[in-house]
Tab-separated table of C-alpha atoms and ligand atoms in Angstrom:
chain	number	residue	atom	x	y	z
A	1	MET	CA	0.000	0.000	0.000
A	2	GLY	CA	1.581	3.353	-1.063
A	3	SER	CA	1.277	6.594	0.910
A	4	LEU	CA	-1.417	9.090	-0.019
A	5	ASN	CA	-0.573	12.767	-0.436
A	6	TYR	CA	-3.112	15.356	0.642
A	7	HIS	CA	-3.266	18.847	-0.909
A	8	ARG	CA	-5.558	21.738	-0.073
A	9	PRO	CA	-5.125	24.440	-2.723
A	10	LYS	CA	-6.572	27.939	-2.462
A	11	THR	CA	-6.945	28.697	-6.168
A	12	ILE	CA	-8.259	26.996	-9.299
A	13	LYS	CA	-4.876	27.469	-10.977
A	14	GLU	CA	-3.097	25.654	-8.163
A	15	THR	CA	-5.748	22.906	-8.238
A	16	LEU	CA	-5.333	22.318	-11.964
A	17	ALA	CA	-1.568	22.043	-11.574
A	18	LEU	CA	-1.997	19.529	-8.734
A	19	MET	CA	-4.444	17.469	-10.827
A	20	GLU	CA	-1.416	16.323	-12.855
A	21	LYS	CA	-0.599	14.021	-9.952
A	22	GLY	CA	-3.851	13.463	-8.087
A	23	VAL	CA	-7.659	13.562	-8.123
A	24	PRO	CA	-10.148	16.070	-6.719
A	25	LEU	CA	-11.581	15.312	-3.294
A	26	ALA	CA	-15.023	16.797	-2.659
A	27	GLY	CA	-17.233	15.130	-0.012
A	28	GLY	CA	-15.075	12.006	-0.158
A	29	THR	CA	-18.057	9.657	0.160
A	30	ALA	CA	-17.252	7.817	-3.063
A	31	LEU	CA	-13.513	8.540	-3.201
A	32	THR	CA	-12.545	7.486	0.330
A	33	PRO	CA	-13.119	3.755	-0.253
A	34	GLN	CA	-10.871	4.045	-3.362
A	35	ARG	CA	-8.123	6.039	-1.638
A	36	TYR	CA	-5.540	3.276	-1.952
A	37	ASP	CA	-5.766	3.487	-5.745
A	38	VAL	CA	-4.752	7.152	-5.991
A	39	ALA	CA	-1.397	8.820	-5.336
A	40	ALA	CA	-2.771	12.151	-4.132
A	41	VAL	CA	-6.059	13.854	-3.319
A	42	ILE	CA	-6.740	17.538	-3.903
A	43	ASP	CA	-9.253	18.827	-1.403
A	44	LEU	CA	-11.619	21.339	-3.025
A	45	GLN	CA	-13.040	22.852	0.155
A	46	ASP	CA	-11.034	26.116	0.096
A	47	LEU	CA	-11.946	27.004	-3.496
A	48	LYS	CA	-15.196	28.787	-2.611
A	49	LEU	CA	-17.166	26.667	-5.066
A	50	ASP	CA	-20.062	26.291	-2.652
A	51	GLU	CA	-22.250	29.153	-3.831
A	52	LEU	CA	-25.861	28.712	-4.944
A	53	LYS	CA	-27.190	31.473	-7.214
A	54	VAL	CA	-30.860	31.455	-8.107
A	55	GLY	CA	-31.765	33.985	-10.803
A	56	LYS	CA	-35.029	34.684	-12.556
A	57	SER	CA	-34.399	32.252	-15.378
A	58	LYS	CA	-31.205	30.418	-14.365
A	59	ILE	CA	-29.788	28.510	-11.433
A	60	ARG	CA	-26.053	28.121	-10.838
A	61	ILE	CA	-24.880	25.575	-8.285
A	62	GLY	CA	-21.214	25.564	-7.266
A	63	ALA	CA	-19.534	22.156	-7.560
A	64	THR	CA	-18.974	21.731	-3.822
A	65	VAL	CA	-22.511	22.608	-2.756
A	66	LYS	CA	-23.606	19.755	-0.527
A	67	LEU	CA	-26.716	17.731	-1.370
A	68	GLN	CA	-28.144	18.585	2.055
A	69	ALA	CA	-27.622	22.324	1.398
A	70	LEU	CA	-29.622	21.952	-1.819
A	71	LEU	CA	-32.357	20.155	0.025
A	72	LYS	CA	-32.465	23.000	2.563
A	73	ALA	CA	-32.740	25.529	-0.277
A	74	GLN	CA	-36.076	24.050	-1.348
A	75	GLU	CA	-37.836	27.421	-1.102
A	76	GLU	CA	-35.435	28.870	-3.702
A	77	ILE	CA	-34.911	25.984	-6.106
A	78	PRO	CA	-37.627	23.812	-7.697
A	79	GLN	CA	-39.031	21.593	-4.954
A	80	ALA	CA	-38.771	18.561	-7.190
A	81	LEU	CA	-35.018	19.172	-7.553
A	82	ALA	CA	-34.639	19.416	-3.765
A	83	HIS	CA	-36.682	16.241	-3.409
A	84	THR	CA	-34.289	14.331	-5.688
A	85	CYS	CA	-31.415	15.317	-3.353
A	86	ARG	CA	-33.302	13.634	-0.525
A	87	GLN	CA	-33.843	10.555	-2.710
A	88	GLU	CA	-30.168	10.469	-3.729
A	89	ALA	CA	-28.744	9.341	-0.381
A	90	ALA	CA	-29.305	9.210	3.374
A	91	LEU	CA	-28.690	12.261	5.615
A	92	ASN	CA	-25.104	11.407	6.668
A	93	ILE	CA	-24.066	11.060	3.040
A	94	ARG	CA	-25.997	14.179	1.956
A	95	ASN	CA	-24.156	16.198	4.605
A	96	ALA	CA	-20.832	15.380	2.919
A	97	ALA	CA	-21.580	14.571	-0.735
A	98	THR	CA	-21.458	17.392	-3.278
A	99	ILE	CA	-23.241	17.994	-6.542
A	100	GLY	CA	-19.907	17.830	-8.422
A	101	GLY	CA	-19.182	14.420	-6.909
A	102	ALA	CA	-22.694	13.243	-7.748
A	103	VAL	CA	-22.246	14.260	-11.390
A	104	MET	CA	-18.919	12.407	-11.555
A	105	THR	CA	-20.190	9.190	-9.985
A	106	GLY	CA	-23.972	8.965	-10.463
A	107	ASP	CA	-25.394	6.144	-12.568
A	108	GLY	CA	-28.753	5.589	-14.250
A	109	ARG	CA	-30.462	5.140	-10.886
A	110	SER	CA	-29.534	8.625	-9.710
A	111	PRO	CA	-32.658	10.733	-9.027
A	112	LEU	CA	-30.528	13.904	-8.990
A	113	LEU	CA	-28.927	13.301	-12.396
A	114	THR	CA	-32.381	12.537	-13.811
A	115	ALA	CA	-33.696	15.834	-12.443
A	116	LEU	CA	-30.686	17.772	-13.736
A	117	LEU	CA	-31.246	16.386	-17.254
A	118	SER	CA	-34.825	17.663	-17.218
A	119	LEU	CA	-33.457	21.115	-16.331
A	120	ASP	CA	-31.114	20.993	-19.336
A	121	ALA	CA	-28.137	21.385	-16.991
A	122	SER	CA	-24.674	22.260	-18.250
A	123	VAL	CA	-21.429	21.384	-16.523
A	124	ILE	CA	-18.898	24.206	-16.188
A	125	THR	CA	-15.318	22.936	-16.128
A	126	GLU	CA	-11.762	24.198	-15.869
A	127	PRO	CA	-9.393	24.657	-17.573
A	128	GLY	CA	-11.053	26.929	-20.093
A	129	ASN	CA	-14.295	27.793	-18.295
A	130	ASN	CA	-16.012	25.338	-20.663
A	131	SER	CA	-19.715	24.709	-20.632
A	132	GLU	CA	-20.888	21.279	-21.767
A	133	PRO	CA	-24.446	19.934	-21.640
A	134	LEU	CA	-24.679	17.310	-18.884
A	135	GLU	CA	-26.452	15.036	-21.350
A	136	LYS	CA	-23.443	15.097	-23.702
A	137	MET	CA	-20.988	14.561	-20.842
A	138	LEU	CA	-22.891	11.498	-19.659
A	139	GLU	CA	-23.297	10.121	-23.181
A	140	LYS	CA	-19.605	10.126	-24.031
A	141	ARG	CA	-17.723	7.014	-22.975
A	142	ASP	CA	-14.835	9.083	-21.599
A	143	GLY	CA	-17.047	12.050	-20.653
A	144	ARG	CA	-16.442	11.666	-16.937
A	145	ARG	CA	-12.976	10.161	-17.129
A	146	LYS	CA	-11.244	13.230	-18.536
A	147	PRO	CA	-9.215	14.952	-15.817
A	148	ARG	CA	-11.236	18.147	-15.576
A	149	LEU	CA	-12.329	20.161	-12.629
A	150	ILE	CA	-16.066	20.780	-12.364
A	151	VAL	CA	-16.582	24.256	-10.925
A	152	ALA	CA	-20.372	24.578	-11.235
A	153	LEU	CA	-23.583	23.409	-12.819
A	154	GLU	CA	-25.885	25.811	-14.608
A	155	MET	CA	-29.472	25.062	-15.484
A	156	MET	CA	-32.732	26.635	-16.573
A	157	ARG	CA	-35.186	27.623	-13.889
A	158	PRO	CA	-38.394	25.919	-14.967
A	159	LYS	CA	-41.919	27.229	-14.860
A	160	ARG	CA	-42.931	23.925	-13.312
A	161	MET	CA	-41.150	20.692	-12.495
A	162	VAL	CA	-42.349	17.312	-11.296
A	163	TYR	CA	-40.537	14.120	-10.330
A	164	GLU	CA	-41.751	10.679	-9.390
A	165	GLN	CA	-40.095	7.357	-8.806
A	166	VAL	CA	-41.036	3.758	-8.244
A	167	SER	CA	-38.708	1.835	-5.965
A	168	ARG	CA	-38.826	-1.208	-3.709
A	169	SER	CA	-39.148	1.018	-0.625
A	170	PRO	CA	-39.663	4.804	-0.335
A	171	ALA	CA	-35.993	5.464	0.521
A	172	ASP	CA	-34.543	3.015	-1.991
A	173	ARG	CA	-32.994	4.044	-5.268
A	174	PRO	CA	-35.502	4.064	-8.132
A	175	LEU	CA	-36.286	1.157	-10.414
A	176	VAL	CA	-37.848	3.760	-12.673
A	177	CYS	CA	-37.980	7.526	-12.207
A	178	LEU	CA	-39.149	10.365	-14.390
A	179	ALA	CA	-38.488	14.097	-14.161
A	180	VAL	CA	-40.515	16.477	-16.306
A	181	ALA	CA	-39.912	20.207	-16.445
A	182	GLU	CA	-41.877	22.834	-18.308
A	183	HIS	CA	-39.650	25.666	-19.521
A	184	LEU	CA	-40.717	29.024	-20.846
A	185	ALA	CA	-39.822	29.605	-24.489
A	186	SER	CA	-40.222	32.754	-26.581
A	187	LYS	CA	-43.561	34.533	-27.140
A	188	GLY	CA	-45.106	33.123	-23.977
A	189	LYS	CA	-44.866	29.568	-25.280
A	190	SER	CA	-43.375	26.760	-23.258
A	191	HIS	CA	-41.716	23.444	-23.944
A	192	VAL	CA	-41.283	20.313	-21.923
A	193	ILE	CA	-38.090	18.407	-21.165
A	194	ALA	CA	-38.324	14.883	-19.777
A	195	ALA	CA	-35.664	12.558	-18.383
A	196	LEU	CA	-36.019	8.909	-17.495
A	197	GLY	CA	-33.857	7.096	-14.932
A	198	GLY	CA	-33.674	3.935	-12.895
A	199	TYR	CA	-31.498	1.826	-15.150
A	200	GLY	CA	-28.020	1.506	-16.643
A	201	GLU	CA	-25.010	3.805	-16.608
A	202	ARG	CA	-26.935	7.051	-16.887
A	203	PRO	CA	-30.428	8.504	-17.035
A	204	ILE	CA	-31.629	9.441	-20.519
A	205	ARG	CA	-33.473	12.350	-22.112
A	206	LEU	CA	-36.784	11.377	-23.732
A	207	THR	CA	-36.089	13.515	-26.767
A	208	LYS	CA	-38.416	11.635	-29.145
A	209	MET	CA	-41.263	12.036	-26.707
A	210	GLU	CA	-40.483	15.745	-26.199
A	211	GLU	CA	-40.567	16.270	-29.985
A	212	ALA	CA	-43.798	14.327	-30.366
A	213	LEU	CA	-45.486	16.402	-27.660
A	214	GLU	CA	-44.242	19.570	-29.334
A	215	LYS	CA	-46.056	18.410	-32.493
A	216	GLY	CA	-49.269	17.793	-30.572
A	217	ALA	CA	-49.017	14.087	-29.718
A	218	SER	CA	-51.567	12.770	-27.229
A	219	LEU	CA	-50.654	11.577	-23.735
A	220	ALA	CA	-51.226	7.990	-24.862
A	221	GLU	CA	-48.758	8.450	-27.737
A	222	ALA	CA	-46.234	10.038	-25.390
A	223	ALA	CA	-46.588	7.113	-22.980
A	224	VAL	CA	-45.851	4.663	-25.803
A	225	LEU	CA	-42.584	6.501	-26.528
A	226	ALA	CA	-41.626	6.449	-22.827
A	227	ARG	CA	-42.300	2.701	-22.738
A	228	LYS	CA	-40.163	2.166	-25.834
A	229	ALA	CA	-37.230	3.991	-24.253
A	230	TYR	CA	-37.034	1.302	-21.554
A	231	SER	CA	-38.034	-1.701	-23.684
A	232	ASP	CA	-34.564	-3.270	-23.152
A	233	ALA	CA	-33.990	-1.985	-19.624
A	234	GLY	CA	-33.873	-5.284	-17.762
A	235	ASP	CA	-31.406	-6.212	-14.987
A	236	ALA	CA	-31.299	-8.050	-11.648
A	237	PHE	CA	-33.528	-5.409	-10.031
A	238	ALA	CA	-36.419	-5.394	-12.510
A	239	SER	CA	-37.395	-6.835	-15.875
A	240	ALA	CA	-37.491	-4.698	-19.006
A	241	ALA	CA	-41.241	-5.348	-19.333
A	242	TYR	CA	-41.829	-3.989	-15.812
A	243	ARG	CA	-39.655	-0.896	-16.307
A	244	ALA	CA	-41.242	-0.148	-19.690
A	245	GLU	CA	-44.745	-0.410	-18.240
A	246	ILE	CA	-43.906	1.884	-15.300
A	247	ALA	CA	-42.193	4.398	-17.595
A	248	GLY	CA	-45.435	4.664	-19.578
A	249	VAL	CA	-47.547	5.083	-16.444
A	250	LEU	CA	-45.244	7.790	-15.022
A	251	ALA	CA	-45.166	9.616	-18.364
A	252	ARG	CA	-48.955	9.818	-18.511
A	253	ARG	CA	-49.171	10.920	-14.889
A	254	LEU	CA	-46.451	13.580	-14.934
A	255	PHE	CA	-47.459	15.097	-18.261
A	256	THR	CA	-51.002	15.422	-16.994
A	257	GLU	CA	-49.630	17.229	-13.901
A	258	VAL	CA	-47.344	19.546	-15.836
A	259	LYS	CA	-49.855	20.415	-18.515
A	260	GLY	CA	-52.694	20.728	-16.017
B	1	LIG	C1	-22.383	4.553	2.781
B	1	LIG	C2	-22.531	5.160	1.417
B	1	LIG	C3	-23.796	5.154	0.809
B	1	LIG	C4	-23.978	5.710	-0.450
B	1	LIG	N1	-25.211	5.685	-0.988
B	1	LIG	C5	-25.413	6.186	-2.209
B	1	LIG	C6	-26.701	6.164	-2.781
B	1	LIG	O1	-27.654	5.721	-2.179
B	1	LIG	N2	-26.853	6.672	-4.026
B	1	LIG	C7	-25.800	7.182	-4.714
B	1	LIG	O2	-25.973	7.633	-5.847
B	1	LIG	N3	-24.577	7.242	-4.202
B	1	LIG	C8	-24.350	6.755	-2.979
B	1	LIG	N4	-23.106	6.774	-2.455
B	1	LIG	C9	-21.988	7.307	-3.282
B	1	LIG	C10	-21.637	8.761	-3.039
B	1	LIG	O3	-22.207	9.267	-1.865
B	1	LIG	C11	-22.046	9.692	-4.172
B	1	LIG	O4	-21.501	9.195	-5.355
B	1	LIG	C12	-21.636	11.145	-3.921
B	1	LIG	O5	-22.488	11.962	-4.684
B	1	LIG	C13	-20.193	11.497	-4.227
B	1	LIG	O6	-19.989	12.883	-3.929
B	1	LIG	P1	-18.723	13.382	-3.144
B	1	LIG	O7	-18.797	14.868	-3.107
B	1	LIG	O8	-18.607	12.695	-1.841
B	1	LIG	O9	-17.560	12.953	-4.136
B	1	LIG	P2	-16.096	12.404	-3.806
B	1	LIG	O10	-16.172	11.067	-3.146
B	1	LIG	O11	-15.269	13.430	-3.152
B	1	LIG	O12	-15.568	12.211	-5.300
B	1	LIG	C14	-16.138	11.237	-6.179
B	1	LIG	C15	-15.414	11.300	-7.523
B	1	LIG	O13	-15.713	12.522	-8.181
B	1	LIG	C16	-14.531	13.282	-8.418
B	1	LIG	N5	-14.895	14.675	-8.170
B	1	LIG	C17	-15.565	15.168	-7.090
B	1	LIG	N6	-15.778	16.474	-7.235
B	1	LIG	C18	-15.228	16.835	-8.431
B	1	LIG	C19	-15.125	18.057	-9.137
B	1	LIG	N7	-15.641	19.197	-8.666
B	1	LIG	N8	-14.511	18.048	-10.341
B	1	LIG	C20	-14.001	16.898	-10.852
B	1	LIG	N9	-14.058	15.709	-10.226
B	1	LIG	C21	-14.667	15.682	-9.035
B	1	LIG	C22	-13.485	12.739	-7.443
B	1	LIG	O14	-12.176	12.935	-7.915
B	1	LIG	C23	-13.884	11.279	-7.387
B	1	LIG	O15	-13.363	10.580	-8.503
B	1	LIG	C24	-22.878	6.269	-1.162
B	1	LIG	C25	-21.618	6.299	-0.546
B	1	LIG	C26	-21.455	5.772	0.717
B	1	LIG	C27	-20.085	5.843	1.377
């Protein structure tokens, strides 16, 4: 077992230089068990990346904002987003885990990643102050392996947002979950973004269903597209037939709620 070096930089520049020889340490809830596999950890807690900014149309969440802090901000952020932080992990973990860490490690059963997709979230990284859609980052095979520092997440503030999940117990991770957000577009119009989770390496956007609804598809037609998206989503936790059926039911229910 080799020794582990600990660094606590004060600036982004210093952090990026240190990332040549180590990995970022945020809440440590996922990294700590793997600490023997890394040469050095770079603690992000002095970088002042823990700011939450809620504007009229946008929300910016610093990378080291804790999941519990987001849950506590439920009067400012969409309640459904706060709720997915509660569903993400138990209190002890939420008190330490950060949104940046969740983005780096979350899989398809992550309620928070599902919610963030429905908010069309972008990941802001250094070097370069780059902004990349979360969806693209998750899609790419090496999207989360590249040695980049996440500094924040930016997302649209929706007019309305709803989230529901089906799991084996209320506190368990979802077998199927759906987040639907209605966003204001130009000329008083609005459009809907939907994300489906509960299976695989990452949650997915229901783009075909969004497009169909835009063209006036019925709820029944939308539900068929949601079912199709999970028609192969079988694993040890649930069969594909079960997940597909539940995806259709949730789609009908949440679209009815969002569209009134
Ligand atoms: C007992 C226990 C129960 C858990 N239960 C659940 C659960 O129910 N559901 C669930 O989804 N997860 C669970 N987890 C996993 C873990 O809590 C989450 O993955 C958590 O969101 C990780 O966040 P963190 O801030 O602690 O990240 P860390 O552990 O600090 O880091 C995780 C990874 O992300 C990288 N990273 C962190 N921040 C950044 C950044 N800003 N930029 C670039 N890279 C970064 C690190 O280098 C590391 O590779 C559990 C963990 C434990 C120990």
